[in-house]
Short mmCIF file of C-alpha atoms in Angstrom, two decimals:
data_model
loop_
_atom_site.label_atom_id
_atom_site.label_comp_id
_atom_site.label_asym_id
_atom_site.label_seq_id
_atom_site.Cartn_x
_atom_site.Cartn_y
_atom_site.Cartn_z
CA UNK I 1 25.35 -6.93 -11.28
CA UNK I 2 27.69 -4.54 -9.46
CA UNK I 3 26.20 -3.81 -6.05
CA UNK I 4 27.47 -1.15 -3.65
CA UNK I 5 26.50 -1.85 -0.05
CA UNK I 6 26.57 1.45 1.85
CA UNK I 7 26.96 0.85 5.56
CA UNK I 8 28.28 -2.54 4.61
CA UNK I 9 30.25 -3.10 7.80
CA UNK I 10 27.11 -3.57 9.88
CA UNK I 11 25.63 -7.01 10.56
CA UNK I 12 23.03 -6.77 7.80
CA UNK I 13 25.41 -5.24 5.27
CA UNK I 14 28.02 -7.93 5.81
CA UNK I 15 25.47 -10.75 5.64
CA UNK I 16 24.02 -9.31 2.42
CA UNK I 17 27.46 -8.82 0.87
CA UNK I 18 28.45 -12.38 1.73
CA UNK I 19 25.25 -13.82 0.23
CA UNK I 20 25.45 -11.70 -2.94
CA UNK I 21 29.10 -12.48 -3.44
CA UNK I 22 28.37 -16.21 -3.11
CA UNK I 23 25.63 -15.77 -5.74
CA UNK I 24 28.16 -14.33 -8.16
CA UNK I 25 27.46 -10.62 -7.83
CA UNK I 26 30.23 -8.08 -7.91
CA UNK I 27 29.95 -6.56 -4.43
CA UNK I 28 31.66 -3.40 -3.18
CA UNK I 29 31.39 -2.81 0.51
CA UNK I 30 31.22 0.78 1.74
CA UNK I 31 31.69 2.49 5.09
CA UNK I 32 32.23 6.05 6.28
CA UNK I 33 35.56 4.73 7.51
CA UNK I 34 37.74 3.50 4.63
CA UNK I 35 39.86 1.26 6.82
CA UNK I 36 36.89 -0.45 8.39
CA UNK I 37 35.42 -0.99 4.93
CA UNK I 38 38.70 -2.57 3.76
CA UNK I 39 38.93 -4.85 6.77
CA UNK I 40 35.34 -6.08 6.47
CA UNK I 41 35.66 -6.47 2.70
CA UNK I 42 38.85 -8.51 2.98
CA UNK I 43 37.19 -10.81 5.47
CA UNK I 44 34.41 -11.47 2.95
CA UNK I 45 36.66 -11.58 -0.10
CA UNK I 46 35.04 -8.57 -1.79
CA UNK I 47 36.12 -5.02 -2.62
CA UNK I 48 35.76 -2.23 -0.06
CA UNK I 49 36.12 1.51 0.27
CA UNK I 50 34.58 4.76 1.51
CA UNK I 51 30.82 5.08 0.83
CA UNK I 52 31.47 8.09 -1.41
CA UNK I 53 33.64 5.98 -3.71
CA UNK I 54 31.91 2.60 -3.77
CA UNK I 55 28.59 4.02 -4.99
CA UNK I 56 30.23 5.32 -8.20
CA UNK I 57 29.99 2.90 -11.09
CA UNK I 58 27.63 0.51 -9.34
CA UNK I 59 24.38 -0.75 -10.90
CA UNK I 60 22.49 -0.67 -7.62
CA UNK I 61 23.21 1.01 -4.28
CA UNK I 62 21.92 -0.80 -1.20
CA UNK I 63 21.49 1.63 1.68
CA UNK I 64 22.19 -0.65 4.64
CA UNK I 65 22.95 1.86 7.38
CA UNK I 66 20.82 2.01 10.54
CA UNK I 67 17.39 3.60 10.08
CA UNK I 68 18.33 6.64 12.14
CA UNK I 69 21.24 7.41 9.80
CA UNK I 70 19.59 6.49 6.49
CA UNK I 71 18.26 9.87 5.35
CA UNK I 72 21.37 11.79 6.40
CA UNK I 73 23.67 9.26 4.73
CA UNK I 74 21.62 9.28 1.53
CA UNK I 75 21.73 13.07 1.51
CA UNK I 76 25.51 13.16 1.96
CA UNK I 77 25.94 10.67 -0.91
CA UNK I 78 23.33 12.19 -3.25
CA UNK I 79 25.79 13.65 -5.71
CA UNK I 80 27.98 10.52 -5.81
CA UNK I 81 24.93 8.26 -6.24
CA UNK I 82 23.55 10.43 -9.03
CA UNK I 83 20.98 8.57 -11.13
CA UNK I 84 21.95 5.10 -9.85
CA UNK I 85 18.96 3.17 -8.46
CA UNK I 86 18.92 2.66 -4.70
CA UNK I 87 17.42 -0.07 -2.52
CA UNK I 88 16.41 1.02 0.99
CA UNK I 89 16.36 -1.84 3.52
CA UNK I 90 16.16 -0.04 6.88
CA UNK I 91 13.21 -0.09 9.28
CA UNK I 92 12.77 2.37 12.12
CA UNK I 93 11.84 0.66 15.38
CA UNK I 94 10.84 1.97 18.78
CA UNK I 95 11.77 -0.10 21.81
CA UNK I 96 10.05 0.44 25.10
CA UNK I 97 7.68 -0.97 27.72
CA UNK I 98 9.14 -4.38 27.00
CA UNK I 99 7.90 -4.32 23.43
CA UNK I 100 8.81 -3.28 19.91
CA UNK I 101 6.75 -1.08 17.62
CA UNK I 102 7.17 0.76 14.32
CA UNK I 103 8.98 4.10 14.36
CA UNK I 104 7.39 7.51 14.05
CA UNK I 105 4.10 7.73 12.21
CA UNK I 106 4.30 9.28 8.79
CA UNK I 107 6.46 8.62 5.75
CA UNK I 108 8.63 5.52 5.60
CA UNK I 109 12.42 5.67 5.70
CA UNK I 110 12.42 4.73 1.99
CA UNK I 111 10.06 7.57 1.05
CA UNK I 112 12.21 10.02 3.01
CA UNK I 113 15.34 8.73 1.28
CA UNK I 114 13.62 9.12 -2.10
CA UNK I 115 13.20 12.80 -1.29
CA UNK I 116 16.94 13.42 -0.98
CA UNK I 117 18.54 11.36 -3.78
CA UNK I 118 18.19 12.22 -7.48
CA UNK I 119 17.82 8.61 -8.66
CA UNK I 120 14.94 6.15 -8.23
CA UNK I 121 14.39 4.32 -4.95
CA UNK I 122 12.94 0.88 -4.18
CA UNK I 123 12.52 -0.69 -0.74
CA UNK I 124 12.71 -4.28 0.39
CA UNK I 125 14.31 -7.14 2.32
CA UNK I 126 12.90 -5.78 5.60
CA UNK I 127 11.71 -9.18 6.79
CA UNK I 128 15.17 -10.74 6.44
CA UNK I 129 17.35 -10.86 9.54
CA UNK I 130 21.13 -10.53 9.36
CA UNK I 131 21.43 -13.80 11.29
CA UNK I 132 19.45 -15.86 8.77
CA UNK I 133 20.81 -13.98 5.75
CA UNK I 134 24.37 -14.63 6.89
CA UNK I 135 23.81 -18.34 7.53
CA UNK I 136 25.29 -21.19 5.53
CA UNK I 137 22.21 -21.50 3.31
CA UNK I 138 19.92 -18.92 1.73
CA UNK I 139 16.97 -18.29 4.08
CA UNK I 140 13.82 -20.28 3.35
CA UNK I 141 11.79 -17.08 3.11
CA UNK I 142 10.27 -14.80 0.51
CA UNK I 143 11.61 -11.27 0.04
CA UNK I 144 9.16 -8.40 -0.46
CA UNK I 145 10.16 -5.42 -2.61
CA UNK I 146 8.18 -2.29 -3.45
CA UNK I 147 8.82 0.82 -5.51
CA UNK I 148 7.41 3.28 -8.01
CA UNK I 149 10.26 3.10 -10.52
CA UNK I 150 10.29 0.03 -12.78
CA UNK I 151 14.08 -0.16 -13.16
CA UNK I 152 14.91 0.27 -9.47
CA UNK I 153 12.26 -2.29 -8.57
CA UNK I 154 13.41 -4.81 -11.16
CA UNK I 155 17.08 -4.57 -10.10
CA UNK I 156 16.05 -4.88 -6.46
CA UNK I 157 13.87 -7.92 -7.23
CA UNK I 158 16.80 -9.51 -9.09
CA UNK I 159 19.06 -8.90 -6.11
CA UNK I 160 16.42 -10.20 -3.70
CA UNK I 161 15.87 -13.37 -5.71
CA UNK I 162 19.53 -14.24 -5.28
CA UNK I 163 19.60 -14.00 -1.48
CA UNK I 164 16.53 -16.06 -0.48
CA UNK I 165 15.52 -19.63 -1.21
CA UNK I 166 11.96 -18.36 -1.64
CA UNK I 167 10.64 -15.80 -4.11
CA UNK I 168 11.32 -12.12 -4.61
CA UNK I 169 7.85 -10.57 -4.80
CA UNK I 170 6.78 -7.25 -6.30
CA UNK I 171 4.75 -5.77 -3.44
CA UNK I 172 3.42 -2.63 -5.09
CA UNK I 173 4.26 1.08 -4.89
CA UNK I 174 6.91 2.72 -2.69
CA UNK I 175 4.13 3.82 -0.32
CA UNK I 176 3.93 0.17 0.75
CA UNK I 177 7.39 0.58 2.31
CA UNK I 178 5.43 1.87 5.30
CA UNK I 179 3.96 -1.62 5.69
CA UNK I 180 7.19 -3.48 4.91
CA UNK I 181 9.19 -1.40 7.38
CA UNK I 182 6.45 -1.80 9.99
CA UNK I 183 6.54 -5.55 9.48
CA UNK I 184 10.02 -5.54 11.02
CA UNK I 185 8.46 -4.50 14.35
CA UNK I 186 6.06 -7.42 14.02
CA UNK I 187 8.91 -9.81 13.26
CA UNK I 188 11.03 -8.61 16.17
CA UNK I 189 7.94 -8.91 18.41
CA UNK I 190 7.43 -12.49 17.23
CA UNK I 191 11.10 -13.30 17.83
CA UNK I 192 10.85 -12.05 21.39
CA UNK I 193 7.55 -13.76 22.11
CA UNK I 194 8.36 -17.12 20.55
CA UNK I 195 12.19 -17.14 20.76
CA UNK I 196 12.76 -17.65 17.05
CA UNK I 197 14.10 -16.07 13.88
CA UNK I 198 10.87 -15.13 12.14
CA UNK I 199 10.62 -14.59 8.41
CA UNK I 200 7.78 -14.40 5.90
CA UNK I 201 6.40 -16.79 3.31
CA UNK I 202 3.51 -15.62 1.14
CA UNK I 203 0.92 -18.33 0.44
CA UNK I 204 -1.75 -18.48 -2.25
CA UNK I 205 0.23 -17.21 -5.25
CA UNK I 206 0.53 -19.32 -8.36
CA UNK U 1 -17.03 -18.25 23.15
CA UNK U 2 -19.90 -15.92 22.22
CA UNK U 3 -18.74 -13.72 19.37
CA UNK U 4 -20.65 -10.71 18.03
CA UNK U 5 -19.68 -9.84 14.47
CA UNK U 6 -20.54 -6.18 13.89
CA UNK U 7 -20.94 -5.48 10.20
CA UNK U 8 -21.46 -9.18 9.82
CA UNK U 9 -23.38 -8.96 6.55
CA UNK U 10 -20.27 -7.95 4.57
CA UNK U 11 -18.14 -10.51 2.76
CA UNK U 12 -15.55 -10.74 5.53
CA UNK U 13 -18.11 -10.77 8.34
CA UNK U 14 -20.10 -13.58 6.76
CA UNK U 15 -16.99 -15.62 6.00
CA UNK U 16 -15.76 -15.19 9.59
CA UNK U 17 -19.17 -16.03 11.07
CA UNK U 18 -19.39 -19.17 8.95
CA UNK U 19 -15.91 -20.34 9.96
CA UNK U 20 -16.42 -19.58 13.67
CA UNK U 21 -19.80 -21.27 13.70
CA UNK U 22 -18.29 -24.36 12.08
CA UNK U 23 -15.61 -24.32 14.80
CA UNK U 24 -18.29 -24.44 17.47
CA UNK U 25 -18.41 -20.81 18.53
CA UNK U 26 -21.69 -19.14 19.40
CA UNK U 27 -21.87 -16.44 16.72
CA UNK U 28 -24.27 -13.48 16.61
CA UNK U 29 -24.27 -11.55 13.39
CA UNK U 30 -24.95 -7.83 13.55
CA UNK U 31 -25.90 -5.16 11.03
CA UNK U 32 -27.24 -1.64 11.18
CA UNK U 33 -30.27 -3.09 9.40
CA UNK U 34 -31.99 -5.72 11.55
CA UNK U 35 -33.68 -7.42 8.60
CA UNK U 36 -30.46 -7.75 6.65
CA UNK U 37 -28.77 -9.19 9.75
CA UNK U 38 -31.57 -11.73 10.14
CA UNK U 39 -31.43 -12.77 6.48
CA UNK U 40 -27.63 -13.23 6.49
CA UNK U 41 -27.74 -15.02 9.86
CA UNK U 42 -30.42 -17.45 8.72
CA UNK U 43 -28.39 -18.27 5.64
CA UNK U 44 -25.43 -19.19 7.87
CA UNK U 45 -27.50 -20.87 10.58
CA UNK U 46 -26.51 -18.41 13.31
CA UNK U 47 -28.29 -15.71 15.31
CA UNK U 48 -28.64 -12.18 13.93
CA UNK U 49 -29.83 -8.75 14.96
CA UNK U 50 -29.07 -5.04 15.05
CA UNK U 51 -25.45 -4.16 15.96
CA UNK U 52 -26.65 -2.38 19.11
CA UNK U 53 -28.22 -5.60 20.38
CA UNK U 54 -25.78 -8.30 19.30
CA UNK U 55 -22.82 -6.76 21.10
CA UNK U 56 -24.55 -7.07 24.49
CA UNK U 57 -23.71 -10.27 26.32
CA UNK U 58 -20.95 -11.29 23.93
CA UNK U 59 -17.44 -12.31 25.08
CA UNK U 60 -15.74 -10.62 22.12
CA UNK U 61 -16.95 -8.06 19.57
CA UNK U 62 -15.40 -8.32 16.10
CA UNK U 63 -15.63 -4.99 14.33
CA UNK U 64 -15.92 -6.14 10.71
CA UNK U 65 -17.33 -3.04 9.03
CA UNK U 66 -15.41 -1.31 6.24
CA UNK U 67 -12.38 0.72 7.38
CA UNK U 68 -14.05 4.01 6.51
CA UNK U 69 -16.96 3.24 8.85
CA UNK U 70 -15.02 1.58 11.66
CA UNK U 71 -14.39 4.51 14.00
CA UNK U 72 -17.88 5.97 13.59
CA UNK U 73 -19.53 2.57 14.13
CA UNK U 74 -17.41 1.88 17.21
CA UNK U 75 -18.34 5.30 18.59
CA UNK U 76 -22.04 4.73 18.03
CA UNK U 77 -21.83 1.34 19.79
CA UNK U 78 -19.51 2.43 22.62
CA UNK U 79 -22.15 2.34 25.33
CA UNK U 80 -23.58 -1.01 24.20
CA UNK U 81 -20.13 -2.56 23.95
CA UNK U 82 -19.12 -1.28 27.38
CA UNK U 83 -16.12 -3.20 28.77
CA UNK U 84 -16.38 -6.08 26.29
CA UNK U 85 -13.10 -6.69 24.44
CA UNK U 86 -13.10 -5.78 20.75
CA UNK U 87 -11.13 -7.16 17.80
CA UNK U 88 -10.51 -4.69 14.95
CA UNK U 89 -9.95 -6.36 11.57
CA UNK U 90 -10.29 -3.47 9.11
CA UNK U 91 -7.49 -2.01 6.97
CA UNK U 92 -7.69 1.34 5.26
CA UNK U 93 -6.56 1.15 1.62
CA UNK U 94 -6.03 3.79 -1.04
CA UNK U 95 -6.60 2.79 -4.65
CA UNK U 96 -5.14 4.87 -7.44
CA UNK U 97 -2.65 5.03 -10.31
CA UNK U 98 -3.33 1.35 -10.92
CA UNK U 99 -1.98 0.39 -7.52
CA UNK U 100 -2.94 -0.14 -3.90
CA UNK U 101 -1.30 1.48 -0.89
CA UNK U 102 -1.98 1.89 2.84
CA UNK U 103 -4.47 4.54 3.91
CA UNK U 104 -3.65 7.87 5.51
CA UNK U 105 -0.42 8.12 7.44
CA UNK U 106 -0.79 8.24 11.19
CA UNK U 107 -2.65 6.09 13.68
CA UNK U 108 -4.09 2.75 12.61
CA UNK U 109 -7.82 2.09 12.41
CA UNK U 110 -7.47 -0.09 15.53
CA UNK U 111 -5.74 2.65 17.53
CA UNK U 112 -8.45 5.11 16.50
CA UNK U 113 -11.15 2.64 17.51
CA UNK U 114 -9.43 2.14 20.87
CA UNK U 115 -9.84 5.88 21.48
CA UNK U 116 -13.65 5.74 21.24
CA UNK U 117 -14.65 2.53 23.05
CA UNK U 118 -14.35 2.04 26.81
CA UNK U 119 -13.16 -1.59 26.62
CA UNK U 120 -9.84 -3.03 25.47
CA UNK U 121 -9.02 -3.40 21.76
CA UNK U 122 -6.91 -5.92 19.87
CA UNK U 123 -6.28 -6.02 16.12
CA UNK U 124 -5.75 -8.91 13.75
CA UNK U 125 -6.76 -11.17 10.87
CA UNK U 126 -5.81 -8.44 8.36
CA UNK U 127 -3.96 -10.83 6.08
CA UNK U 128 -6.97 -13.13 5.71
CA UNK U 129 -9.20 -12.59 2.69
CA UNK U 130 -12.95 -13.18 2.81
CA UNK U 131 -12.61 -15.50 -0.17
CA UNK U 132 -10.14 -17.84 1.51
CA UNK U 133 -11.73 -17.55 4.95
CA UNK U 134 -15.12 -18.50 3.52
CA UNK U 135 -13.79 -21.50 1.60
CA UNK U 136 -14.54 -25.12 2.37
CA UNK U 137 -11.37 -25.54 4.45
CA UNK U 138 -9.65 -23.27 6.96
CA UNK U 139 -7.00 -21.21 5.11
CA UNK U 140 -3.47 -22.59 5.21
CA UNK U 141 -2.16 -19.34 6.67
CA UNK U 142 -1.08 -17.88 9.97
CA UNK U 143 -3.13 -15.13 11.63
CA UNK U 144 -1.34 -12.19 13.23
CA UNK U 145 -2.88 -10.48 16.27
CA UNK U 146 -1.59 -7.51 18.26
CA UNK U 147 -2.81 -5.56 21.27
CA UNK U 148 -1.87 -3.92 24.54
CA UNK U 149 -4.51 -5.63 26.69
CA UNK U 150 -3.79 -9.22 27.69
CA UNK U 151 -7.42 -10.35 27.83
CA UNK U 152 -8.48 -8.81 24.50
CA UNK U 153 -5.37 -10.23 22.86
CA UNK U 154 -5.85 -13.71 24.33
CA UNK U 155 -9.52 -13.91 23.26
CA UNK U 156 -8.59 -12.65 19.80
CA UNK U 157 -5.78 -15.21 19.52
CA UNK U 158 -8.22 -17.96 20.56
CA UNK U 159 -10.66 -16.83 17.90
CA UNK U 160 -7.91 -16.56 15.29
CA UNK U 161 -6.60 -20.04 16.05
CA UNK U 162 -10.00 -21.49 15.19
CA UNK U 163 -10.28 -19.90 11.73
CA UNK U 164 -6.89 -20.74 10.20
CA UNK U 165 -5.08 -24.02 9.62
CA UNK U 166 -1.86 -22.24 10.64
CA UNK U 167 -1.03 -20.54 13.89
CA UNK U 168 -2.47 -17.53 15.68
CA UNK U 169 0.58 -15.44 16.57
CA UNK U 170 0.97 -12.73 19.19
CA UNK U 171 2.50 -9.91 17.14
CA UNK U 172 3.19 -7.36 19.86
CA UNK U 173 1.57 -4.10 20.97
CA UNK U 174 -1.47 -2.40 19.42
CA UNK U 175 0.92 0.05 17.70
CA UNK U 176 1.86 -2.83 15.41
CA UNK U 177 -1.67 -2.66 13.95
CA UNK U 178 -0.16 0.00 11.70
CA UNK U 179 2.02 -2.69 10.13
CA UNK U 180 -0.68 -5.36 10.07
CA UNK U 181 -3.20 -3.01 8.45
CA UNK U 182 -0.56 -1.84 5.97
CA UNK U 183 0.19 -5.45 5.10
CA UNK U 184 -3.26 -5.64 3.52
CA UNK U 185 -2.11 -3.17 0.86
CA UNK U 186 0.89 -5.41 0.20
CA UNK U 187 -1.35 -8.48 -0.05
CA UNK U 188 -3.81 -6.79 -2.43
CA UNK U 189 -0.81 -5.58 -4.50
CA UNK U 190 0.52 -9.16 -4.65
CA UNK U 191 -2.93 -10.47 -5.66
CA UNK U 192 -3.10 -8.00 -8.52
CA UNK U 193 0.46 -8.58 -9.67
CA UNK U 194 0.46 -12.36 -9.45
CA UNK U 195 -3.27 -13.12 -9.82
CA UNK U 196 -3.56 -15.05 -6.57
CA UNK U 197 -5.07 -15.04 -3.10
CA UNK U 198 -2.07 -14.13 -1.01
CA UNK U 199 -1.79 -14.92 2.68
CA UNK U 200 1.03 -15.05 5.21
CA UNK U 201 3.02 -17.84 6.80
CA UNK U 202 5.67 -16.94 9.37
CA UNK U 203 8.81 -19.07 9.16
CA UNK U 204 11.54 -19.61 11.73
CA UNK U 205 9.45 -19.95 14.91
CA UNK U 206 9.74 -23.07 17.01
#
């Protein structure tokens, strides 16, 4: 599968690109800045280029920019992305009072992104941290993916299954992105409280 | 600990009361209907009575009514509950189009409940199903609890630690109830998709 990682020079984007490349995927790393994309891509041994270019001809676009930039970036790339399925991985967080909580009430980042791109959108991988994803072995965690479009969800599940040692699990409609994104605040809270690198395993499934 | 389970005649309330009683807690089962409370309580070998009465003198009130009735029930019991800490376990779900998604956008059930009772509120246990909680052994899952008040959270974590084989984990501020409640929609989606009884285990903590 040819995967374009938009915002691929960030910690999460680089960790994902590294893992996918090791799994045999054809990864193209994108950035607003072509030179930065090239530098990061060379380091990982993958292709790189401006976001506008890398999304063309890919099978799946992973939108890996920070949550605050996700909708604007998706909007600016809408024409280049066209009908290509997109996987939204960002979670909005609010930091304050010594704690971490989900971002603004209302629609999830993924649902907002789905409003501005013409193609189908899935959401997932929110419970994976860049630090564990970028480690020497695939994280011993499950990856949760949701979406309303069968093709976008299936491609995203395929991608997810190649980056975790656990399972890629179909977690229902895109509306559940609200829960998956919110879970990141829970995970960051757990990391702070218990000084760890929390991830999720789902029990009780056959 | 003396625990009052409001709405204790429902599936979740009975399963929780059974588990807590087996763990040595002093459980009082409440219902709007005193006779129904008595009947369910006798079956479980615990005390029972009207909601208004069972909450008095308890160390922790578990609000185990259905999500749609949670805020109204809490409001009607506000005076009787007084300053007693409360644990909110309900999740609002929307069923439709063959799928399950979180309830209305905006504040969580727990945050809404916190607006109408004078005492402190914690939220948790959302990822536990009545069927697994009421089984012969404590579920092999972790229980996630959040809250802004230290005492309500600590009592809720103590309770949670006695009903699961896994850990009771402090999952941050009450705002994270939005994520924990939403997670129920993910879990029900997983159960439908994979025909299981999904629960959560957090990996990566010491």
